[in-house]
Amino acid sequence: MDLDALLLSRLQFAFTVAFHIIFPSFTIGLASFLAVLEGLWLLTRKEAFKTLYLFWVKIFAISFGMGVVSGVVLSYQLGTNWSVFAAVTAPVIGPLLAFEVLTAFFLEASFLGVMLFGWRKVGPGLHFASTALVAVGTLISAFWIISANSWMQHPTGHEVLADGSLRAVDWWQVVFSPTFPERFAHMALAAYLTTSLVVGAASAWRILRSGPSPESSIALRMAIGMFAVVAPLQLVVGDLSGKDVQRLQPAKLAAIEGFWETRTEQPFHILAWPDRALEGNRFELSIPKVGSWITAGSVDAEVQGLKAFAPEDRPPAAIVFWAFRVMVGLGLLMIALGAWGAWLIWRGRPWRGRPGRGGPERSRAFLWSAVAMGPAGFVAVIAGWIVAEVGRQPYVVYGVLRTADAVSPVGAGQVSASLLAFMVVYAVIFVAGMLYILRLIAQGPQGDDEDAPVADGQPPGNALAAAPPEHRP
């Protein structure tokens, strides 16, 4: 492997974006979860909802801050490592990122302060509105980021100027490129799945350790309800997004499915090892004819293989192939976990009594499965972005600008030094932050010890200030 500036710049951006996407994929769903919890508390005055809110809002605050910091790093890299890309696409990408700041970041920053520190200073209606607006802001932020990335996946509404730079001529087509609706829905659902799996895992862990409490039982039921509904829906939306890939990025589809020959009755490769040098798969575990039916809706449909494209226009097939199967495999496990949890709830109160100490064995197996699936959403999100971005290669703007032509004129030594620095800093700061979040999750909601009683009709109070010292970030 030739570690030139191009490859090192790609590795650096992949490393930093993989860290960054962990936090938005969690906070998008968690903000909505907090809005639901506060709304339920205002409607019912049930203390369990307030306790859950005070617990999860601290985790949201830390995760949100880490997401903002890691996102700033990505913006700097567009200038340091990808200056040609920035110069060529700035008239199109620049306004989209500016709209994200103006419409989403300012909204989140304005009302986040009220949400975290204004609880004893504003009325319950205003505080709930602040929480809801922060939740809306996270979705608006995802809207603009997915819009920019979808345009890079299938650029429309632009023209190429004489100097090679791009200019938008139809902003409607730029913002709402053909792949945008399905990709935005896919990312939003992925965020909700990620959050529900973390909430479910944390609640299951508390029940395993200390037995069921009102807070843990409510949170686990809410988590099960979310991924029992969203996981099957995500499969449908993912299939729609795959149809866009088949229509607009056939080389990516061929890499996803491990197709090399263009033919009808393509097999579905459950497992394979694509080899670019061999121009084929070293081994295959396949179902005949099913590949054409899944990708094109008919076994008689002709589906292009990677050999239909010039070698320099083919994405790295093995990475895309396996990343897609990690994503889909985890998605199927999420569907199974949701169906299992829904069945247990339908059968009665499955975690009555302490599991392992007289509680039903079926609950214990499910609770441990829920704990094990806690990180699955993050892994699936990262795998999905690997499919999207590596599958787009060798283009950074598909069909318009090659990745090799977008890199900054810097040396490999400079990029390797900055990559090493990022790895050290991230290992210290972000790992420490994530370990602290895991510690908070392991401690769980503290019930009445979490905060002083709240007068009827008053907002819950400042969780960051009112929590015991060991719970403060």
Coordinates of C-alpha atoms in Angstrom, one line a residue:
M1 CA 0.0 0.0 0.0
D2 CA 1.4 3.3 -1.1
L3 CA 0.9 5.8 1.8
D4 CA 0.9 8.9 -0.3
A5 CA -0.8 12.2 0.7
L6 CA -4.1 11.2 -1.0
L7 CA -4.5 7.9 0.9
L8 CA -3.4 9.5 4.2
S9 CA -5.8 12.3 3.7
R10 CA -8.6 9.9 3.1
L11 CA -7.6 7.8 6.2
Q12 CA -7.5 11.0 8.3
F13 CA -11.0 12.2 7.2
A14 CA -12.4 8.7 7.6
F15 CA -10.9 8.5 11.1
T16 CA -12.3 11.8 12.3
V17 CA -15.7 11.5 10.6
A18 CA -16.2 8.0 12.2
F19 CA -15.6 9.5 15.6
H20 CA -17.9 12.5 14.8
I21 CA -20.9 10.5 13.5
I22 CA -21.1 8.6 16.8
F23 CA -22.4 11.7 18.5
P24 CA -25.0 13.2 16.1
S25 CA -26.4 9.7 15.5
F26 CA -27.0 9.6 19.2
T27 CA -28.1 13.1 20.0
I28 CA -30.6 13.4 17.2
G29 CA -32.6 10.6 18.7
L30 CA -31.9 11.5 22.3
A31 CA -33.2 15.1 21.8
S32 CA -36.5 13.7 20.6
F33 CA -36.6 11.2 23.4
L34 CA -36.0 14.0 26.0
A35 CA -38.8 16.0 24.4
V36 CA -41.2 13.1 24.7
L37 CA -40.2 12.5 28.3
E38 CA -40.7 16.1 29.3
G39 CA -44.0 16.2 27.5
L40 CA -45.2 13.0 29.3
W41 CA -44.1 14.5 32.6
L42 CA -46.1 17.6 32.0
L43 CA -49.1 15.6 31.0
T44 CA -49.0 13.0 33.8
R45 CA -46.9 14.5 36.5
K46 CA -45.4 11.0 36.9
E47 CA -42.1 11.3 38.7
A48 CA -40.5 8.5 36.7
F49 CA -40.6 10.6 33.5
K50 CA -39.0 13.6 35.4
T51 CA -36.2 11.3 36.8
L52 CA -35.5 9.8 33.3
Y53 CA -35.4 13.3 31.8
L54 CA -32.9 14.6 34.5
F55 CA -30.7 11.5 33.9
W56 CA -30.6 11.4 30.1
V57 CA -30.3 15.2 29.7
K58 CA -26.8 15.1 31.3
I59 CA -25.7 12.5 28.8
F60 CA -27.2 14.6 26.0
A61 CA -25.3 17.7 27.1
I62 CA -21.9 15.8 27.1
S63 CA -22.6 14.1 23.8
F64 CA -23.8 17.3 22.1
G65 CA -20.7 19.1 23.1
M66 CA -18.4 16.3 21.9
G67 CA -20.3 16.2 18.6
V68 CA -19.9 20.0 18.1
V69 CA -16.1 19.8 18.8
S70 CA -15.5 16.8 16.5
G71 CA -17.6 18.5 13.8
V72 CA -15.4 21.6 13.8
V73 CA -12.4 19.4 13.0
L74 CA -14.1 18.2 9.8
S75 CA -14.6 21.7 8.6
Y76 CA -11.0 22.6 9.1
Q77 CA -9.9 19.5 7.1
L78 CA -11.8 20.7 4.1
G79 CA -9.3 23.5 3.9
T80 CA -6.1 21.7 5.0
N81 CA -6.5 18.4 3.3
W82 CA -9.1 19.0 0.6
S83 CA -8.5 22.6 -0.6
V84 CA -9.1 21.8 -4.3
F85 CA -12.5 20.2 -3.4
A86 CA -13.3 23.3 -1.3
A87 CA -12.3 25.7 -4.1
V88 CA -14.2 23.8 -6.8
T89 CA -17.4 23.1 -4.9
A90 CA -17.6 26.1 -2.6
P91 CA -20.3 27.9 -4.6
V92 CA -22.6 24.9 -4.1
I93 CA -21.5 23.2 -0.8
G94 CA -20.7 26.5 1.0
P95 CA -24.3 27.8 1.1
L96 CA -25.6 24.4 2.2
L97 CA -23.2 24.3 5.2
A98 CA -24.0 28.0 5.9
F99 CA -27.8 27.2 6.0
E100 CA -27.0 24.4 8.5
V101 CA -25.3 26.9 10.8
L102 CA -28.0 29.6 10.4
T103 CA -31.1 27.4 10.7
A104 CA -30.0 24.6 12.9
F105 CA -26.9 25.4 14.9
F106 CA -28.1 28.8 16.0
L107 CA -31.5 27.3 17.0
E108 CA -29.8 24.6 19.0
A109 CA -27.3 26.9 20.6
S110 CA -30.0 29.4 21.6
F111 CA -32.4 27.0 23.2
L112 CA -29.9 24.5 24.6
G113 CA -29.0 27.1 27.3
V114 CA -32.6 27.4 28.3
M115 CA -33.0 23.6 28.2
L116 CA -30.0 22.9 30.5
F117 CA -29.8 25.9 32.8
G118 CA -33.1 27.8 32.7
W119 CA -35.4 25.2 34.2
R120 CA -35.9 27.1 37.5
K121 CA -36.0 30.5 35.7
V122 CA -38.7 29.9 33.0
G123 CA -42.2 28.4 33.0
P124 CA -42.8 24.7 32.1
G125 CA -44.3 25.6 28.7
L126 CA -41.3 27.6 27.6
H127 CA -38.9 25.0 28.9
F128 CA -40.7 22.2 27.1
A129 CA -40.7 24.3 23.9
S130 CA -36.9 24.8 24.3
T131 CA -36.4 21.0 24.5
A132 CA -38.6 20.5 21.5
L133 CA -36.8 23.2 19.5
V134 CA -33.5 21.6 20.3
A135 CA -34.8 18.3 19.0
V136 CA -36.1 20.0 15.8
G137 CA -32.7 21.7 15.4
T138 CA -30.9 18.4 15.4
L139 CA -33.1 17.2 12.6
I140 CA -32.7 20.4 10.6
S141 CA -28.9 20.0 11.0
A142 CA -29.2 16.4 9.7
F143 CA -31.3 17.8 6.8
W144 CA -28.6 20.1 5.5
I145 CA -25.7 17.7 6.0
I146 CA -27.5 14.9 4.2
S147 CA -28.6 17.4 1.5
A148 CA -24.9 18.3 0.9
N149 CA -23.8 14.7 0.9
S150 CA -26.6 13.6 -1.4
W151 CA -25.7 16.3 -3.9
M152 CA -22.1 14.9 -3.8
Q153 CA -23.6 11.4 -4.4
H154 CA -25.6 12.6 -7.4
P155 CA -24.9 16.2 -8.3
T156 CA -27.8 18.1 -10.0
G157 CA -28.8 21.7 -10.5
H158 CA -25.3 23.0 -11.2
E159 CA -23.0 24.0 -14.1
V160 CA -19.3 23.7 -14.7
L161 CA -17.5 27.0 -15.3
A162 CA -14.6 27.6 -17.6
D163 CA -12.1 27.4 -14.8
G164 CA -13.5 24.0 -13.7
S165 CA -15.4 25.3 -10.6
L166 CA -19.1 24.6 -10.1
R167 CA -22.0 27.0 -9.7
A168 CA -25.5 26.3 -8.7
V169 CA -28.2 27.2 -11.3
D170 CA -31.2 25.6 -9.6
W171 CA -31.1 25.5 -5.8
W172 CA -34.2 23.3 -5.6
Q173 CA -32.4 20.6 -7.5
V174 CA -29.2 21.1 -5.4
V175 CA -31.0 20.9 -2.1
F176 CA -33.4 18.1 -3.1
S177 CA -31.2 15.9 -5.3
P178 CA -32.8 12.6 -6.4
T179 CA -31.2 10.5 -3.6
F180 CA -32.0 13.0 -0.8
P181 CA -35.5 12.0 0.5
E182 CA -34.6 8.3 1.1
R183 CA -31.2 9.1 2.5
F184 CA -32.5 11.7 4.9
A185 CA -35.2 9.3 6.1
H186 CA -32.6 6.5 6.4
M187 CA -30.3 8.6 8.6
A188 CA -33.1 10.0 10.8
L189 CA -34.4 6.4 11.4
A190 CA -30.8 5.2 12.1
A191 CA -30.5 7.9 14.7
Y192 CA -33.7 6.9 16.4
L193 CA -32.6 3.3 16.3
T194 CA -29.2 4.1 17.8
T195 CA -30.8 6.0 20.7
S196 CA -33.4 3.4 21.4
L197 CA -30.8 0.7 21.5
V198 CA -28.6 2.6 24.0
V199 CA -31.6 3.5 26.2
G200 CA -32.8 -0.1 26.0
A201 CA -29.3 -1.4 26.9
A202 CA -28.9 1.0 29.8
S203 CA -32.3 0.1 31.2
A204 CA -31.8 -3.6 30.8
W205 CA -28.5 -3.4 32.6
R206 CA -30.1 -1.6 35.5
I207 CA -32.8 -4.3 35.7
L208 CA -30.2 -7.0 35.6
R209 CA -28.1 -5.3 38.4
S210 CA -30.8 -4.0 40.7
G211 CA -34.1 -5.4 39.6
P212 CA -36.9 -3.5 37.9
S213 CA -37.7 0.1 38.9
P214 CA -40.4 2.4 37.5
E215 CA -37.8 4.4 35.5
S216 CA -36.0 1.4 34.0
S217 CA -39.2 -0.4 33.2
I218 CA -40.7 2.6 31.5
A219 CA -37.5 3.4 29.5
L220 CA -37.1 -0.2 28.4
R221 CA -40.7 -0.4 27.2
M222 CA -40.3 2.9 25.3
A223 CA -37.0 1.7 23.7
I224 CA -38.6 -1.6 22.7
G225 CA -41.6 0.2 21.2
M226 CA -39.2 2.4 19.2
F227 CA -37.0 -0.2 17.6
A228 CA -39.8 -2.7 17.2
V229 CA -41.5 -0.2 14.9
V230 CA -38.5 1.6 13.4
A231 CA -36.2 -1.3 12.6
P232 CA -38.7 -2.9 10.1
L233 CA -39.4 0.5 8.7
Q234 CA -35.7 1.1 8.2
L235 CA -35.5 -2.1 6.2
V236 CA -38.1 -0.7 3.8
V237 CA -36.4 2.8 3.5
G238 CA -33.1 1.1 3.0
D239 CA -34.5 -0.9 0.1
L240 CA -35.8 2.3 -1.5
S241 CA -32.4 3.9 -1.1
G242 CA -30.8 0.8 -2.7
K243 CA -33.1 1.3 -5.7
D244 CA -31.6 4.8 -6.1
V245 CA -28.1 3.3 -6.0
Q246 CA -29.0 0.7 -8.6
R247 CA -30.4 3.5 -10.9
L248 CA -27.8 6.3 -10.3
Q249 CA -24.6 4.5 -9.0
P250 CA -24.5 1.1 -10.7
A251 CA -20.8 0.6 -9.9
K252 CA -21.5 1.0 -6.1
L253 CA -24.4 -1.4 -6.4
A254 CA -22.1 -4.0 -8.1
A255 CA -19.6 -3.6 -5.3
I256 CA -22.3 -3.9 -2.6
E257 CA -23.6 -7.2 -4.1
G258 CA -20.2 -8.6 -5.3
F259 CA -21.3 -8.7 -9.0
W260 CA -18.5 -8.8 -11.5
E261 CA -20.3 -10.0 -14.7
T262 CA -23.2 -8.1 -16.3
R263 CA -26.0 -10.7 -16.6
T264 CA -29.6 -11.6 -15.8
E265 CA -30.4 -14.0 -12.9
Q266 CA -27.7 -12.6 -10.8
P267 CA -27.1 -14.7 -7.6
F268 CA -27.4 -13.1 -4.2
H269 CA -24.0 -13.5 -2.4
I270 CA -24.6 -14.0 1.3
L271 CA -20.9 -14.2 1.8
A272 CA -18.0 -13.7 -0.6
W273 CA -14.6 -12.2 -0.9
P274 CA -14.3 -9.8 -3.8
D275 CA -10.8 -9.5 -5.3
R276 CA -10.0 -6.5 -7.5
A277 CA -6.9 -8.2 -8.9
L278 CA -8.7 -11.4 -9.7
E279 CA -11.8 -9.5 -11.0
G280 CA -14.0 -12.0 -9.3
N281 CA -14.9 -13.4 -5.9
R282 CA -12.4 -15.8 -4.2
F283 CA -15.3 -17.7 -2.6
E284 CA -19.1 -17.4 -2.6
L285 CA -22.0 -18.5 -0.6
S286 CA -24.9 -17.6 -2.8
I287 CA -28.6 -18.1 -3.6
P288 CA -29.1 -18.4 -7.4
K289 CA -31.1 -15.7 -9.2
V290 CA -32.2 -13.9 -6.0
G291 CA -29.6 -11.0 -6.6
S292 CA -31.4 -9.7 -9.7
W293 CA -34.8 -10.0 -7.9
I294 CA -33.6 -8.0 -4.8
T295 CA -31.8 -5.3 -6.8
A296 CA -34.0 -4.9 -9.8
G297 CA -37.3 -6.5 -8.9
S298 CA -37.1 -9.4 -11.4
V299 CA -34.9 -12.4 -11.8
D300 CA -34.9 -11.7 -15.6
A301 CA -33.5 -8.1 -15.1
E302 CA -30.0 -7.5 -16.3
V303 CA -27.8 -6.0 -13.6
Q304 CA -24.4 -4.6 -14.4
G305 CA -21.2 -6.1 -12.9
L306 CA -18.0 -4.3 -12.0
K307 CA -16.3 -5.5 -15.2
A308 CA -18.7 -3.1 -17.1
F309 CA -16.7 -0.2 -15.7
A310 CA -13.1 0.7 -16.3
P311 CA -10.7 -0.5 -13.5
E312 CA -10.0 3.0 -12.5
D313 CA -13.7 3.7 -12.0
R314 CA -14.4 0.8 -9.7
P315 CA -14.8 1.3 -6.0
P316 CA -13.0 -1.0 -3.5
A317 CA -15.4 -3.9 -3.7
A318 CA -14.4 -5.9 -0.6
I319 CA -14.7 -2.9 1.8
V320 CA -18.1 -2.0 0.4
F321 CA -19.4 -5.6 0.2
W322 CA -18.6 -6.4 3.9
A323 CA -19.6 -3.0 5.3
F324 CA -23.0 -3.4 3.7
R325 CA -23.4 -6.9 5.2
V326 CA -22.4 -5.6 8.7
M327 CA -25.1 -2.9 8.4
V328 CA -27.8 -5.2 7.1
G329 CA -26.9 -8.0 9.5
L330 CA -27.2 -5.7 12.5
G331 CA -30.5 -4.4 11.1
L332 CA -31.9 -7.9 11.0
L333 CA -30.8 -8.4 14.6
M334 CA -32.5 -5.2 15.6
I335 CA -35.8 -6.4 14.0
A336 CA -35.5 -9.7 15.8
L337 CA -34.8 -8.0 19.2
G338 CA -37.8 -5.6 18.7
A339 CA -40.1 -8.6 17.9
W340 CA -38.8 -10.5 20.9
G341 CA -39.3 -7.6 23.2
A342 CA -42.8 -6.8 21.9
W343 CA -43.7 -10.5 22.3
L344 CA -42.5 -10.4 25.9
I345 CA -44.5 -7.3 26.7
W346 CA -47.6 -8.7 25.0
R347 CA -47.3 -11.8 27.2
G348 CA -47.3 -9.8 30.4
R349 CA -44.8 -8.0 32.6
P350 CA -41.6 -9.9 31.6
W351 CA -39.2 -8.3 34.1
R352 CA -41.3 -8.6 37.2
G353 CA -39.0 -9.8 40.0
R354 CA -35.2 -9.8 39.8
P355 CA -33.9 -11.8 36.9
G356 CA -31.7 -14.6 38.0
R357 CA -33.3 -14.5 41.5
G358 CA -36.7 -15.9 40.8
G359 CA -37.5 -13.8 37.7
P360 CA -38.4 -15.6 34.5
E361 CA -35.5 -17.0 32.5
R362 CA -36.9 -15.6 29.2
S363 CA -36.5 -12.1 30.6
R364 CA -32.9 -12.7 31.6
A365 CA -32.0 -13.9 28.1
F366 CA -33.7 -10.9 26.5
L367 CA -32.2 -8.4 28.9
W368 CA -28.7 -9.6 28.2
S369 CA -29.4 -9.5 24.4
A370 CA -30.6 -5.9 24.8
V371 CA -27.3 -5.0 26.6
A372 CA -25.2 -6.7 23.9
M373 CA -27.1 -4.8 21.2
G374 CA -26.5 -1.4 22.8
P375 CA -23.6 -0.4 20.5
A376 CA -25.1 -2.0 17.4
G377 CA -26.6 1.3 16.2
F378 CA -23.3 3.1 16.2
V379 CA -21.6 0.2 14.3
A380 CA -24.4 0.1 11.8
V381 CA -24.3 3.8 11.2
I382 CA -20.5 3.8 10.6
A383 CA -20.8 0.8 8.3
G384 CA -23.6 2.5 6.4
W385 CA -21.4 5.6 5.9
I386 CA -18.5 3.4 4.7
V387 CA -20.9 1.9 2.1
A388 CA -22.0 5.4 1.0
E389 CA -18.6 7.1 0.9
V390 CA -16.2 4.2 -0.2
G391 CA -18.8 3.1 -2.7
R392 CA -18.7 6.5 -4.3
Q393 CA -15.0 6.2 -5.1
P394 CA -13.0 7.2 -7.1
Y395 CA -15.2 10.3 -7.0
V396 CA -15.6 12.9 -4.3
V397 CA -18.4 14.5 -6.3
Y398 CA -19.8 11.6 -8.3
G399 CA -19.0 11.8 -12.0
V400 CA -17.7 15.4 -11.7
L401 CA -14.6 15.5 -9.4
R402 CA -12.3 12.7 -8.7
T403 CA -10.9 12.2 -5.2
A404 CA -7.3 12.2 -6.5
D405 CA -7.9 15.7 -8.0
A406 CA -9.5 17.1 -4.9
V407 CA -6.7 16.7 -2.4
S408 CA -4.5 19.6 -1.2
P409 CA -1.0 20.0 -2.5
V410 CA 0.6 18.8 0.7
G411 CA 3.2 16.1 1.4
A412 CA 2.7 12.7 2.9
G413 CA 4.8 13.7 5.9
Q414 CA 2.6 16.6 6.8
V415 CA -0.6 14.5 6.6
S416 CA 0.9 11.6 8.5
A417 CA 2.0 14.0 11.3
S418 CA -1.5 15.5 11.6
L419 CA -3.1 12.1 11.4
L420 CA -0.9 10.9 14.3
A421 CA -1.8 14.0 16.3
F422 CA -5.5 13.4 15.8
M423 CA -5.2 9.8 16.9
V424 CA -3.4 10.8 20.1
V425 CA -5.8 13.7 20.9
Y426 CA -8.9 11.6 20.1
A427 CA -7.6 8.7 22.1
V428 CA -7.2 10.9 25.2
I429 CA -10.1 13.3 25.1
F430 CA -12.9 11.5 23.3
V431 CA -12.2 8.1 24.8
A432 CA -12.3 9.8 28.3
G433 CA -15.6 11.5 27.4
M434 CA -17.1 8.3 26.2
L435 CA -16.0 6.4 29.3
Y436 CA -17.6 9.1 31.4
I437 CA -20.8 8.7 29.5
L438 CA -20.7 5.0 30.0
R439 CA -20.1 5.5 33.7
L440 CA -23.2 7.7 34.0
I441 CA -25.2 5.2 32.0
A442 CA -24.0 2.3 34.3
Q443 CA -25.1 4.3 37.4
G444 CA -28.6 4.9 36.0
P445 CA -31.4 7.2 37.2
Q446 CA -31.2 7.9 40.9
G447 CA -34.8 8.4 41.6
D448 CA -35.6 10.8 44.5
D449 CA -31.9 11.3 45.2
E450 CA -31.5 12.9 41.7
D451 CA -33.2 16.2 42.5
A452 CA -35.3 17.9 45.1
P453 CA -39.1 17.6 44.9
V454 CA -40.6 20.0 42.4
A455 CA -43.7 22.0 43.0
D456 CA -46.7 21.1 40.9
G457 CA -46.6 23.0 37.6
Q458 CA -42.9 23.9 37.9
P459 CA -40.2 22.8 35.5
P460 CA -38.0 20.0 36.8
G461 CA -35.0 22.1 37.7
N462 CA -31.3 22.4 36.6
A463 CA -30.1 18.8 36.3
L464 CA -26.5 19.7 35.8
A465 CA -26.5 21.9 38.9
A466 CA -28.8 19.9 41.0
A467 CA -27.3 16.5 40.4
P468 CA -24.9 15.0 43.1
P469 CA -21.3 16.0 42.5
E470 CA -20.3 12.6 41.2
H471 CA -22.9 13.0 38.4
R472 CA -21.7 16.4 37.2
P473 CA -19.6 16.5 34.0

